[in-house]
Amino acid sequence: MKRLTLAALVGIVAAAPLSAFAKADCKAYPKAEWMKEADAKAKLEGQGYTISKFKVDGNCYEIYGKNKEGKKVEIYFDAKTLDPVKSEIEK
């Protein structure tokens, strides 16, 4: 029974998407101080990102897309300063 449980757990972990990782810990600001979403998107695209998905996650802006090198990225940004807080880039 123990062997079956361990095998099931390993299977579940292996099936989890590799891009899924813990949320970023962005500083909490009043929403009025956040950069407007349209401005944030425009600034990131100006830096060479291609955004396929842009969303609010907690106190962060999060994007899924590609960087200027064409590699897939998942990046959390500070919603006020747009500084990167946490990222994962395809190798």
Short mmCIF file of N, CA and C in Angstrom, two decimals:
data_model
loop_
_atom_site.label_atom_id
_atom_site.label_comp_id
_atom_site.label_asym_id
_atom_site.label_seq_id
_atom_site.Cartn_x
_atom_site.Cartn_y
_atom_site.Cartn_z
N MET A 1 0.81 -1.19 0.00
CA MET A 1 0.00 0.00 0.00
C MET A 1 0.86 1.26 0.00
N LYS A 2 1.93 1.25 0.81
CA LYS A 2 2.81 2.39 0.86
C LYS A 2 3.45 2.67 -0.49
N ARG A 3 3.82 1.60 -1.18
CA ARG A 3 4.46 1.73 -2.48
C ARG A 3 3.51 2.36 -3.48
N LEU A 4 2.25 1.96 -3.45
CA LEU A 4 1.25 2.50 -4.35
C LEU A 4 1.02 3.98 -4.08
N THR A 5 0.94 4.37 -2.82
CA THR A 5 0.74 5.77 -2.45
C THR A 5 1.91 6.62 -2.93
N LEU A 6 3.12 6.15 -2.72
CA LEU A 6 4.31 6.88 -3.16
C LEU A 6 4.33 7.01 -4.68
N ALA A 7 3.99 5.94 -5.37
CA ALA A 7 3.95 5.98 -6.84
C ALA A 7 2.90 6.98 -7.33
N ALA A 8 1.76 7.01 -6.68
CA ALA A 8 0.71 7.95 -7.06
C ALA A 8 1.16 9.39 -6.83
N LEU A 9 1.81 9.64 -5.71
CA LEU A 9 2.30 10.98 -5.40
C LEU A 9 3.34 11.43 -6.42
N VAL A 10 4.26 10.55 -6.75
CA VAL A 10 5.29 10.87 -7.75
C VAL A 10 4.63 11.18 -9.09
N GLY A 11 3.61 10.41 -9.46
CA GLY A 11 2.91 10.66 -10.71
C GLY A 11 2.22 12.01 -10.74
N ILE A 12 1.62 12.38 -9.64
CA ILE A 12 0.94 13.69 -9.57
C ILE A 12 1.94 14.82 -9.68
N VAL A 13 3.05 14.72 -8.97
CA VAL A 13 4.07 15.76 -9.02
C VAL A 13 4.66 15.85 -10.42
N ALA A 14 4.92 14.72 -11.05
CA ALA A 14 5.49 14.72 -12.39
C ALA A 14 4.53 15.29 -13.42
N ALA A 15 3.24 15.17 -13.17
CA ALA A 15 2.25 15.68 -14.12
C ALA A 15 2.02 17.17 -13.97
N ALA A 16 2.46 17.76 -12.89
CA ALA A 16 2.26 19.20 -12.68
C ALA A 16 3.06 19.98 -13.72
N PRO A 17 2.50 21.06 -14.23
CA PRO A 17 3.23 21.84 -15.24
C PRO A 17 4.52 22.41 -14.67
N LEU A 18 5.56 22.39 -15.45
CA LEU A 18 6.84 22.89 -15.00
C LEU A 18 6.82 24.39 -14.78
N SER A 19 5.95 25.11 -15.48
CA SER A 19 5.92 26.56 -15.36
C SER A 19 5.19 27.02 -14.11
N ALA A 20 4.51 26.13 -13.42
CA ALA A 20 3.78 26.53 -12.22
C ALA A 20 4.76 26.65 -11.06
N PHE A 21 4.78 27.80 -10.44
CA PHE A 21 5.62 27.98 -9.27
C PHE A 21 4.94 28.92 -8.31
N ALA A 22 5.47 28.99 -7.11
CA ALA A 22 4.83 29.78 -6.05
C ALA A 22 4.67 31.23 -6.46
N LYS A 23 3.61 31.83 -5.95
CA LYS A 23 3.34 33.22 -6.24
C LYS A 23 4.47 34.11 -5.76
N ALA A 24 4.58 35.26 -6.39
CA ALA A 24 5.59 36.24 -5.99
C ALA A 24 5.05 37.06 -4.81
N ASP A 25 5.95 37.62 -4.07
CA ASP A 25 5.59 38.43 -2.92
C ASP A 25 5.79 39.90 -3.27
N CYS A 26 4.79 40.50 -3.91
CA CYS A 26 4.87 41.90 -4.29
C CYS A 26 4.40 42.79 -3.15
N LYS A 27 5.00 43.95 -3.06
CA LYS A 27 4.61 44.93 -2.04
C LYS A 27 3.18 45.38 -2.29
N ALA A 28 2.42 45.54 -1.22
CA ALA A 28 1.03 45.98 -1.34
C ALA A 28 0.97 47.51 -1.37
N TYR A 29 0.40 48.03 -2.43
CA TYR A 29 0.16 49.47 -2.57
C TYR A 29 -1.33 49.68 -2.74
N PRO A 30 -1.84 50.87 -2.39
CA PRO A 30 -3.24 51.16 -2.73
C PRO A 30 -3.41 51.08 -4.25
N LYS A 31 -4.54 50.56 -4.70
CA LYS A 31 -4.78 50.40 -6.15
C LYS A 31 -4.59 51.70 -6.91
N ALA A 32 -4.88 52.83 -6.27
CA ALA A 32 -4.74 54.13 -6.93
C ALA A 32 -3.29 54.41 -7.31
N GLU A 33 -2.34 53.76 -6.64
CA GLU A 33 -0.92 53.97 -6.93
C GLU A 33 -0.37 53.00 -7.98
N TRP A 34 -1.14 51.99 -8.35
CA TRP A 34 -0.68 51.02 -9.35
C TRP A 34 -0.56 51.68 -10.72
N MET A 35 0.41 51.23 -11.49
CA MET A 35 0.51 51.67 -12.87
C MET A 35 -0.72 51.13 -13.60
N LYS A 36 -1.30 51.94 -14.45
CA LYS A 36 -2.47 51.48 -15.21
C LYS A 36 -2.07 50.28 -16.07
N GLU A 37 -2.99 49.32 -16.18
CA GLU A 37 -2.68 48.09 -16.93
C GLU A 37 -2.25 48.39 -18.36
N ALA A 38 -2.94 49.30 -19.02
CA ALA A 38 -2.59 49.63 -20.42
C ALA A 38 -1.18 50.22 -20.50
N ASP A 39 -0.82 51.06 -19.52
CA ASP A 39 0.53 51.64 -19.49
C ASP A 39 1.57 50.57 -19.21
N ALA A 40 1.25 49.65 -18.31
CA ALA A 40 2.18 48.56 -17.98
C ALA A 40 2.42 47.68 -19.21
N LYS A 41 1.35 47.31 -19.89
CA LYS A 41 1.48 46.49 -21.10
C LYS A 41 2.34 47.20 -22.15
N ALA A 42 2.07 48.48 -22.36
CA ALA A 42 2.81 49.25 -23.36
C ALA A 42 4.29 49.32 -22.99
N LYS A 43 4.59 49.54 -21.72
CA LYS A 43 5.99 49.63 -21.28
C LYS A 43 6.71 48.30 -21.47
N LEU A 44 6.04 47.20 -21.10
CA LEU A 44 6.66 45.88 -21.25
C LEU A 44 6.87 45.53 -22.71
N GLU A 45 5.90 45.84 -23.55
CA GLU A 45 6.05 45.58 -24.98
C GLU A 45 7.19 46.44 -25.55
N GLY A 46 7.34 47.65 -25.03
CA GLY A 46 8.45 48.51 -25.44
C GLY A 46 9.80 47.94 -25.04
N GLN A 47 9.83 47.10 -24.00
CA GLN A 47 11.06 46.44 -23.56
C GLN A 47 11.31 45.15 -24.33
N GLY A 48 10.42 44.81 -25.26
CA GLY A 48 10.64 43.64 -26.11
C GLY A 48 9.83 42.41 -25.76
N TYR A 49 8.95 42.50 -24.76
CA TYR A 49 8.11 41.36 -24.40
C TYR A 49 6.93 41.25 -25.36
N THR A 50 6.58 40.03 -25.71
CA THR A 50 5.35 39.74 -26.42
C THR A 50 4.44 39.11 -25.37
N ILE A 51 3.32 39.75 -25.10
CA ILE A 51 2.44 39.32 -24.02
C ILE A 51 1.28 38.51 -24.58
N SER A 52 1.18 37.25 -24.13
CA SER A 52 0.04 36.43 -24.54
C SER A 52 -1.04 36.45 -23.46
N LYS A 53 -0.64 36.68 -22.20
CA LYS A 53 -1.61 36.79 -21.11
C LYS A 53 -1.07 37.77 -20.08
N PHE A 54 -1.92 38.71 -19.67
CA PHE A 54 -1.57 39.71 -18.67
C PHE A 54 -2.65 39.66 -17.62
N LYS A 55 -2.25 39.51 -16.35
CA LYS A 55 -3.28 39.44 -15.31
C LYS A 55 -2.75 39.99 -14.00
N VAL A 56 -3.70 40.26 -13.11
CA VAL A 56 -3.37 40.66 -11.75
C VAL A 56 -3.35 39.40 -10.91
N ASP A 57 -2.28 39.21 -10.16
CA ASP A 57 -2.16 38.06 -9.27
C ASP A 57 -1.73 38.60 -7.90
N GLY A 58 -2.69 38.69 -7.00
CA GLY A 58 -2.41 39.28 -5.68
C GLY A 58 -2.09 40.75 -5.84
N ASN A 59 -0.89 41.15 -5.42
CA ASN A 59 -0.45 42.54 -5.55
C ASN A 59 0.50 42.73 -6.73
N CYS A 60 0.54 41.76 -7.61
CA CYS A 60 1.47 41.79 -8.75
C CYS A 60 0.72 41.83 -10.08
N TYR A 61 1.42 42.33 -11.08
CA TYR A 61 1.02 42.08 -12.45
C TYR A 61 1.81 40.86 -12.89
N GLU A 62 1.17 39.97 -13.62
CA GLU A 62 1.83 38.76 -14.09
C GLU A 62 1.64 38.65 -15.59
N ILE A 63 2.71 38.31 -16.29
CA ILE A 63 2.58 38.09 -17.73
C ILE A 63 3.07 36.69 -18.09
N TYR A 64 2.45 36.18 -19.13
CA TYR A 64 2.91 34.98 -19.82
C TYR A 64 3.17 35.44 -21.25
N GLY A 65 4.27 35.04 -21.81
CA GLY A 65 4.57 35.44 -23.17
C GLY A 65 5.98 35.08 -23.54
N LYS A 66 6.62 35.98 -24.30
CA LYS A 66 8.00 35.74 -24.75
C LYS A 66 8.82 37.00 -24.51
N ASN A 67 10.11 36.78 -24.23
CA ASN A 67 11.02 37.91 -24.08
C ASN A 67 11.58 38.29 -25.44
N LYS A 68 12.47 39.27 -25.47
CA LYS A 68 12.99 39.74 -26.76
C LYS A 68 13.83 38.70 -27.47
N GLU A 69 14.30 37.67 -26.74
CA GLU A 69 15.04 36.57 -27.36
C GLU A 69 14.11 35.48 -27.89
N GLY A 70 12.79 35.65 -27.68
CA GLY A 70 11.82 34.69 -28.16
C GLY A 70 11.59 33.51 -27.23
N LYS A 71 12.14 33.56 -26.02
CA LYS A 71 11.95 32.48 -25.06
C LYS A 71 10.69 32.71 -24.24
N LYS A 72 9.97 31.62 -23.94
CA LYS A 72 8.76 31.72 -23.14
C LYS A 72 9.10 32.19 -21.74
N VAL A 73 8.27 33.09 -21.21
CA VAL A 73 8.49 33.62 -19.87
C VAL A 73 7.19 33.66 -19.08
N GLU A 74 7.34 33.58 -17.78
CA GLU A 74 6.27 33.87 -16.83
C GLU A 74 6.93 34.80 -15.82
N ILE A 75 6.45 36.04 -15.75
CA ILE A 75 7.11 37.03 -14.90
C ILE A 75 6.07 37.78 -14.07
N TYR A 76 6.41 37.98 -12.80
CA TYR A 76 5.61 38.81 -11.90
C TYR A 76 6.31 40.16 -11.78
N PHE A 77 5.51 41.23 -11.85
CA PHE A 77 6.04 42.59 -11.75
C PHE A 77 5.36 43.33 -10.62
N ASP A 78 6.13 44.23 -9.97
CA ASP A 78 5.57 45.14 -8.99
C ASP A 78 4.54 46.01 -9.71
N ALA A 79 3.34 46.10 -9.17
CA ALA A 79 2.25 46.80 -9.86
C ALA A 79 2.42 48.32 -9.88
N LYS A 80 3.25 48.86 -9.02
CA LYS A 80 3.48 50.31 -9.00
C LYS A 80 4.71 50.69 -9.82
N THR A 81 5.81 49.98 -9.61
CA THR A 81 7.08 50.35 -10.26
C THR A 81 7.37 49.57 -11.53
N LEU A 82 6.69 48.45 -11.71
CA LEU A 82 6.89 47.51 -12.81
C LEU A 82 8.27 46.86 -12.77
N ASP A 83 8.89 46.84 -11.60
CA ASP A 83 10.14 46.11 -11.43
C ASP A 83 9.83 44.62 -11.41
N PRO A 84 10.65 43.78 -12.06
CA PRO A 84 10.42 42.34 -12.00
C PRO A 84 10.62 41.85 -10.57
N VAL A 85 9.72 41.00 -10.10
CA VAL A 85 9.79 40.46 -8.75
C VAL A 85 10.21 39.00 -8.77
N LYS A 86 9.67 38.25 -9.73
CA LYS A 86 9.97 36.83 -9.84
C LYS A 86 9.76 36.43 -11.30
N SER A 87 10.62 35.56 -11.80
CA SER A 87 10.45 35.16 -13.20
C SER A 87 10.90 33.72 -13.41
N GLU A 88 10.35 33.17 -14.47
CA GLU A 88 10.76 31.85 -14.94
C GLU A 88 10.87 31.97 -16.45
N ILE A 89 12.03 31.60 -16.96
CA ILE A 89 12.30 31.69 -18.40
C ILE A 89 12.62 30.31 -18.93
N GLU A 90 12.02 29.99 -20.06
CA GLU A 90 12.28 28.70 -20.73
C GLU A 90 13.75 28.59 -21.06
N LYS A 91 14.31 27.43 -20.83
CA LYS A 91 15.75 27.23 -21.12
C LYS A 91 15.96 26.71 -22.51
#
